[in-house]
Amino acid sequence: MTGTFRQEKISKIKVGVLGSTGIVGQQFVRMLNGHPWFETAALAASPAAAGRRYGDAVDWMLSGGCPSPAGRILLCRPTGSDLRRSGVHVVFSALPASVAGEMEEDLSGSGFRVFTNAGAFRMHPGVPVVIPEVNPDHLGLISGRESGEGFIVANANCSTTGLVLALKPLEGFGIRSLQVATFQALSGAGRSGLPALRAFDNVIPLIPGEEEKMSRETNRILGRREGGSITPADIEITATCCRVPVRDGHLEAVTAELEGDVDLSRIKRAFHDYKALPQRLRLPSAPRRPLIIRGESDRPQPALDRLAGTPRSARGMAVSIGRLSLRGRRLRFVLLVHNTIRGAAGTSLLNAEMAAARGLLDEGPSEGFRKEEPCGS
Ligand SMILES: NC(=O)c1ccc[n+]([C@@H]2O[C@H](COP(=O)([O-])OP(=O)(O)OC[C@H]3O[C@@H](n4cnc5c(N)ncnc54)[C@H](OP(=O)(O)O)[C@@H]3O)[C@@H](O)[C@H]2O)c1
């Protein structure tokens, strides 16, 4: 996707958050507070919570406290009629996998634009799984819709998001195969996480379904869009995923077998210089540099590096890369991704910003942008 785009803010686009009291939902609420394009107009949690003030219902877990404008919102039911009543036609979903499929399908079927973190539709042929710096062209799967028609745009599983961001600049070198071992934070298991007694002093060498997702989703995201479908890439990926007693931030140890001869300085430059459409469009949640190389021998570390990314609105949106080494064609490195920001709410928000910049959120009851010069496709 190339081209320039200029937009003129008329009024903010009203958005809703489903699953807003959960770990990912809270990141949405935090990142949407003061957002230049979007205004939080509806928050929903489980149906039983409807009618309660968000600030009273939520067990806020992020630093800085619950933003007071959101705290005053009365929770609605996660239904089209309640969301519509709040003037919302764009919805961020942080719903549990068990309920996301049906609810998101109903909402998109009745005209809502749904940006989801749940896994229900990540392999659906009509639903793009988009990381804006990696495969913005996949958004083309939904751009041919009739005006007023709803859609679902998914983002990837949290560990996959960090991985594909690091792999994208390597594509030019040819990636033959990949081995990755992950060390994933407790918040990746949701608000209830793991019981403390199981997590403390422990490493759990299984995260059900995660290893398969990393392989499937990585190949789909790095795949080629041909008209209305995606032909997946064909990288052999072996993943081993472990849960570790860290609060936030997934660390991944990657070994990539490259196709051609290359020297390490070219690889470092490819990582360091990597910028893509969100940076060119200066989307509000885009980090100036999506990848940050750490030169120290013992970085990145979750406690020190999980909030990488500038400007302030993009904290936690950059992936940190360290321990780079090359032996023959075998490249090794360690990466760190903030699982609930870049791995979840932040990428979903960036997807919505990119969709707004392309005019895909224009129609609806809360029209917010005048498109002046559309992006190419
Ligand atoms: N955690 C991560 O790092 C991460 C990363 C990427 C993707 N994801 C995905 O993001 C989604 C949310 O994950 P999470 O970690 O934020 O989960 P979570 O902390 O368990 O939060 C779940 C949220 O869903 C609401 N909810 C529960 N049952 C519901 C129902 N029947 N109808 C409507 N809302 C319901 C809860 O509301 P109540 O407070 O009322 O119970 C809560 O707001 C999941 O699909 C997950 O796979 C998570």
mmCIF file of N, CA and C in Angstrom, residues 321-374:
data_model
loop_
_atom_site.group_PDB
_atom_site.id
_atom_site.type_symbol
_atom_site.label_atom_id
_atom_site.label_comp_id
_atom_site.label_asym_id
_atom_site.label_seq_id
_atom_site.Cartn_x
_atom_site.Cartn_y
_atom_site.Cartn_z
ATOM 1 N N ILE A 321 14.875 -5.901 19.975
ATOM 2 C CA ILE A 321 15.630 -7.055 19.460
ATOM 3 C C ILE A 321 17.047 -6.992 20.002
ATOM 4 N N GLY A 322 17.565 -8.110 20.481
ATOM 5 C CA GLY A 322 18.933 -8.137 20.983
ATOM 6 C C GLY A 322 19.574 -9.485 20.741
ATOM 7 N N ARG A 323 20.820 -9.593 21.212
ATOM 8 C CA ARG A 323 21.589 -10.831 21.125
ATOM 9 C C ARG A 323 21.674 -11.357 19.689
ATOM 10 N N LEU A 324 21.852 -10.421 18.759
ATOM 11 C CA LEU A 324 21.917 -10.812 17.344
ATOM 12 C C LEU A 324 23.235 -11.514 17.039
ATOM 13 N N SER A 325 23.159 -12.655 16.402
ATOM 14 C CA SER A 325 24.395 -13.307 15.947
ATOM 15 C C SER A 325 24.093 -14.110 14.685
ATOM 16 N N LEU A 326 25.143 -14.273 13.884
ATOM 17 C CA LEU A 326 24.977 -14.991 12.609
ATOM 18 C C LEU A 326 26.097 -16.003 12.482
ATOM 19 N N ARG A 327 25.729 -17.245 12.259
ATOM 20 C CA ARG A 327 26.745 -18.264 11.970
ATOM 21 C C ARG A 327 26.331 -18.917 10.662
ATOM 22 N N GLY A 328 27.135 -18.689 9.617
ATOM 23 C CA GLY A 328 26.736 -19.167 8.289
ATOM 24 C C GLY A 328 25.442 -18.475 7.897
ATOM 25 N N ARG A 329 24.426 -19.262 7.607
ATOM 26 C CA ARG A 329 23.135 -18.677 7.243
ATOM 27 C C ARG A 329 22.143 -18.750 8.400
ATOM 28 N N ARG A 330 22.641 -19.073 9.564
ATOM 29 C CA ARG A 330 21.755 -19.226 10.728
ATOM 30 C C ARG A 330 21.815 -17.967 11.592
ATOM 31 N N LEU A 331 20.690 -17.263 11.602
ATOM 32 C CA LEU A 331 20.605 -16.012 12.354
ATOM 33 C C LEU A 331 19.907 -16.279 13.677
ATOM 34 N N ARG A 332 20.492 -15.754 14.759
ATOM 35 C CA ARG A 332 19.852 -15.931 16.071
ATOM 36 C C ARG A 332 19.624 -14.565 16.708
ATOM 37 N N PHE A 333 18.503 -14.417 17.355
ATOM 38 C CA PHE A 333 18.256 -13.185 18.117
ATOM 39 C C PHE A 333 17.168 -13.439 19.149
ATOM 40 N N VAL A 334 17.044 -12.476 20.062
ATOM 41 C CA VAL A 334 15.992 -12.526 21.077
ATOM 42 C C VAL A 334 15.129 -11.293 20.866
ATOM 43 N N LEU A 335 13.810 -11.450 20.949
ATOM 44 C CA LEU A 335 12.943 -10.279 20.817
ATOM 45 C C LEU A 335 12.010 -10.194 22.015
ATOM 46 N N LEU A 336 11.503 -8.982 22.220
ATOM 47 C CA LEU A 336 10.561 -8.760 23.310
ATOM 48 C C LEU A 336 9.377 -7.957 22.792
ATOM 49 N N VAL A 337 8.166 -8.442 23.076
ATOM 50 C CA VAL A 337 6.957 -7.724 22.651
ATOM 51 C C VAL A 337 6.049 -7.555 23.872
ATOM 52 N N HIS A 338 5.497 -6.359 24.051
ATOM 53 C CA HIS A 338 4.523 -6.175 25.138
ATOM 54 C C HIS A 338 3.222 -6.845 24.703
ATOM 55 N N ASN A 339 2.844 -7.893 25.409
ATOM 56 C CA ASN A 339 1.738 -8.731 24.905
ATOM 57 C C ASN A 339 0.387 -8.048 24.905
ATOM 58 N N THR A 340 0.103 -7.186 25.890
ATOM 59 C CA THR A 340 -1.247 -6.599 25.883
ATOM 60 C C THR A 340 -1.291 -5.268 25.131
ATOM 61 N N ILE A 341 -0.112 -4.677 24.842
ATOM 62 C CA ILE A 341 -0.101 -3.438 24.042
ATOM 63 C C ILE A 341 0.152 -3.836 22.579
ATOM 64 N N ARG A 342 1.407 -4.023 22.176
ATOM 65 C CA ARG A 342 1.673 -4.348 20.771
ATOM 66 C C ARG A 342 1.054 -5.692 20.387
ATOM 67 N N GLY A 343 1.013 -6.610 21.349
ATOM 68 C CA GLY A 343 0.468 -7.932 21.032
ATOM 69 C C GLY A 343 -1.045 -7.995 21.048
ATOM 70 N N ALA A 344 -1.712 -6.903 21.407
ATOM 71 C CA ALA A 344 -3.179 -6.960 21.491
ATOM 72 C C ALA A 344 -3.789 -5.585 21.203
ATOM 73 N N ALA A 345 -4.143 -4.821 22.248
ATOM 74 C CA ALA A 345 -4.931 -3.600 22.052
ATOM 75 C C ALA A 345 -4.249 -2.592 21.119
ATOM 76 N N GLY A 346 -2.938 -2.436 21.256
ATOM 77 C CA GLY A 346 -2.232 -1.410 20.466
ATOM 78 C C GLY A 346 -2.287 -1.695 18.980
ATOM 79 N N THR A 347 -2.096 -2.954 18.602
ATOM 80 C CA THR A 347 -2.138 -3.278 17.164
ATOM 81 C C THR A 347 -3.562 -3.144 16.632
ATOM 82 N N SER A 348 -4.547 -3.514 17.447
ATOM 83 C CA SER A 348 -5.946 -3.365 17.029
ATOM 84 C C SER A 348 -6.273 -1.890 16.781
ATOM 85 N N LEU A 349 -5.788 -1.054 17.685
ATOM 86 C CA LEU A 349 -6.015 0.387 17.540
ATOM 87 C C LEU A 349 -5.310 0.913 16.286
ATOM 88 N N LEU A 350 -4.098 0.450 16.058
ATOM 89 C CA LEU A 350 -3.355 0.874 14.859
ATOM 90 C C LEU A 350 -4.087 0.410 13.593
ATOM 91 N N ASN A 351 -4.672 -0.778 13.644
ATOM 92 C CA ASN A 351 -5.471 -1.245 12.504
ATOM 93 C C ASN A 351 -6.646 -0.302 12.247
ATOM 94 N N ALA A 352 -7.296 0.121 13.328
ATOM 95 C CA ALA A 352 -8.449 1.011 13.156
ATOM 96 C C ALA A 352 -7.991 2.382 12.644
ATOM 97 N N GLU A 353 -6.833 2.839 13.105
ATOM 98 C CA GLU A 353 -6.310 4.120 12.614
ATOM 99 C C GLU A 353 -6.005 4.009 11.116
ATOM 100 N N MET A 354 -5.436 2.874 10.719
ATOM 101 C CA MET A 354 -5.122 2.695 9.297
ATOM 102 C C MET A 354 -6.414 2.612 8.482
ATOM 103 N N ALA A 355 -7.414 1.928 9.041
ATOM 104 C CA ALA A 355 -8.702 1.846 8.331
ATOM 105 C C ALA A 355 -9.333 3.232 8.231
ATOM 106 N N ALA A 356 -9.211 4.039 9.272
ATOM 107 C CA ALA A 356 -9.753 5.408 9.230
ATOM 108 C C ALA A 356 -9.016 6.221 8.164
ATOM 109 N N ALA A 357 -7.689 6.052 8.129
ATOM 110 C CA ALA A 357 -6.895 6.797 7.150
ATOM 111 C C ALA A 357 -7.252 6.395 5.724
ATOM 112 N N ARG A 358 -7.726 5.168 5.537
ATOM 113 C CA ARG A 358 -8.125 4.703 4.201
ATOM 114 C C ARG A 358 -9.587 4.958 3.917
ATOM 115 N N GLY A 359 -10.266 5.601 4.834
ATOM 116 C CA GLY A 359 -11.674 5.941 4.598
ATOM 117 C C GLY A 359 -12.628 4.802 4.853
ATOM 118 N N LEU A 360 -12.135 3.716 5.494
ATOM 119 C CA LEU A 360 -12.999 2.550 5.693
ATOM 120 C C LEU A 360 -13.954 2.703 6.874
ATOM 121 N N LEU A 361 -13.779 3.767 7.648
ATOM 122 C CA LEU A 361 -14.683 3.966 8.781
ATOM 123 C C LEU A 361 -15.599 5.163 8.546
ATOM 124 N N ASP A 362 -15.573 5.673 7.317
ATOM 125 C CA ASP A 362 -16.292 6.924 7.040
ATOM 126 C C ASP A 362 -17.791 6.857 7.262
ATOM 127 N N GLU A 363 -18.405 5.805 6.675
ATOM 128 C CA GLU A 363 -19.862 5.794 6.740
ATOM 129 C C GLU A 363 -20.328 5.385 8.126
ATOM 130 N N GLY A 364 -21.548 5.653 8.412
ATOM 131 C CA GLY A 364 -22.077 5.275 9.717
ATOM 132 C C GLY A 364 -22.564 6.493 10.456
ATOM 133 N N PRO A 365 -23.157 6.261 11.598
ATOM 134 C CA PRO A 365 -23.809 7.343 12.315
ATOM 135 C C PRO A 365 -22.863 8.391 12.880
ATOM 136 N N SER A 366 -21.550 8.049 12.999
ATOM 137 C CA SER A 366 -20.676 9.039 13.622
ATOM 138 C C SER A 366 -19.517 9.376 12.695
ATOM 139 N N GLU A 367 -19.853 9.776 11.490
ATOM 140 C CA GLU A 367 -18.840 10.055 10.491
ATOM 141 C C GLU A 367 -17.821 11.053 11.038
ATOM 142 N N GLY A 368 -16.517 10.713 10.931
ATOM 143 C CA GLY A 368 -15.546 11.560 11.590
ATOM 144 C C GLY A 368 -14.476 12.154 10.699
ATOM 145 N N PHE A 369 -14.336 11.674 9.484
ATOM 146 C CA PHE A 369 -13.231 12.140 8.675
ATOM 147 C C PHE A 369 -13.679 12.501 7.268
ATOM 148 N N ARG A 370 -13.027 13.501 6.700
ATOM 149 C CA ARG A 370 -13.217 13.765 5.288
ATOM 150 C C ARG A 370 -11.947 13.287 4.604
ATOM 151 N N LYS A 371 -12.110 12.364 3.675
ATOM 152 C CA LYS A 371 -10.962 11.840 2.961
ATOM 153 C C LYS A 371 -10.568 12.844 1.915
ATOM 154 N N GLU A 372 -9.290 13.198 1.835
ATOM 155 C CA GLU A 372 -8.891 14.144 0.803
ATOM 156 C C GLU A 372 -8.157 13.448 -0.321
ATOM 157 N N GLU A 373 -7.277 12.565 0.044
ATOM 158 C CA GLU A 373 -6.556 11.834 -0.986
ATOM 159 C C GLU A 373 -6.348 10.423 -0.459
ATOM 160 N N PRO A 374 -7.041 9.452 -1.006
ATOM 161 C CA PRO A 374 -6.976 8.125 -0.420
ATOM 162 C C PRO A 374 -5.625 7.457 -0.631
#
